[in-house]
C-alpha angles and dihedrals in degrees: 000000000000117000120251128233116194112192118201100209144356093284090054089052091053090048092050093049089049090050090051092051092050093048094043091240129149123225135220108207117213138163115177090350092229094124098050088108090061117086128004118324114267120230104195136155094231136024109224101205111201095179092112093064096084103135123134097224100184133000117176107172092182090055094040091235130136126178119185141164113255097249092062109124113247093220093055092048093051090049089051091049090045091060089061095044092254137121148181093262095206089073100232112221125225107224095173094107090046087065094042097262133121119273120253100040100107122111134212091248093055091045093053096040094052091041101209125151133185142243092303089067096112095052104030105025127227137284090285089063094052103041107100101174146006131198119190151120122279130211092272089063089251122139111228141174126215126186117350150234098287127087093231107057115134104138112139126338113349101238092171092068090050092050096046108087093015093119091231093296096123106044147343104257119218100174133024123192115202135187111235127196138201113273116239113260092219140019137182135181122216110213121207111196130218103001120151119243090255095049091047091057089057094046096048090050092051094046094047090053095047131097090253091090097228108196099194136009128190141162127216119194114224095263091055094042091055091057095055122119090222108093093207089060097044090049093062091070089203143074113294130207112206128207117182124203123188137185138075114347100250091051094045091049092050095045094047092051091050093048093046090053094048092052099037094110091065094073140256120010138192134186128222119201127219100283095047090043093055092050094047098047091048089058088052095048094047096042084235094173090066096046122129097040111221110172097322130108128220130214131187112204128190118203139148104290092238089061096047097103093043091059102031101044091042095053094043090051098044096044101036094246139123134238147179134198131238132172094046090304097313096100114061120190106201126187116193136175115270117274134172090252096029085243087285095150093049095045094050093042091057091043091052092046093051105035105009109201094349098091145036140208128218124196102226100177133019136124117287091251091056095045089049093058106030128061108264093191128040107284111257123243111246094255093048092046090054091049091049090052093050092050091052092048088056092053104029115010095174092049095231098146117087093325112212095003094132109015131009112261094022 
């Protein structure tokens, strides 16, 4: 078991990194530890536990700016923002239950470093689009700051976008500045009942491109819909295609009515109000239907939306799995029976056959032994792998931060 160092503040983090460099030790960076099952297993000499760095450093609601230490719990930050009618608009998911852990343990640091957003991705972007600044310690033991605490900050190279989604392989973050936005005062979800996967892809594309300002679109095949916690979805006893609209109530009401009228020829419809919508889209964001684990493995695929059904339905059928579609069909959540290689060869072969280089597959859940031998993330092309290596050399030449977390040898 590696020893654990638990710094109390940013100065302690810098000291810890300096000590690791002097001793030639590698560091596994964790906050709440809820995302350890994401990425390749890290074999490091020391666990650098940042969970004590929980301070809200700056919150300026009128300026839409929030700066926090990386160990701040996401659930607490969202509750604080909610009290002021604000939100993290990229709809951060809680994947703890996906990996068999309790909900609510995730931290802001883990959220930013893994870089995953929710169903509002197409309309609001992801964490990379909302992270304005990062302070931290690089692999030279030097404290640095990138970006800032203003919404318009584009001077020079945008290091915050590089660090966001880097899985802690470039630096130990000590402060993260995020853009926050007003939360919509109302929301509704138009439900189209009984569409095939192929028909749903076309409908979602049409709706997202319409004047209705659809903020999210997803499709749940019948087996997934029946497992929802939302009674109005379970009661349909069929596949459901979901179109979410958000804003002020008069606008939402008018846009829903127009969209429902436009799509009425496609068959039965239902409408979810705000409370049911919130519950349903959280299930979609968190991949709640695949929570708990067992012996199954979970993949998240990204493809052109028009090809979603061709990839998802084929893989679910060929490998006796189940899937659902987010991001208008472009994001496919796929649960499969366990296998020694997590079906990686099959998944990536089908992906290549259908979309060639226009898609990627991420292994979201598998046993440590599998994640240690298979590519968790889409393999990098040689030129991109060389660029990734050069970037890491600039930040962390000795490779002390989360070695091997994303790719073997990096």
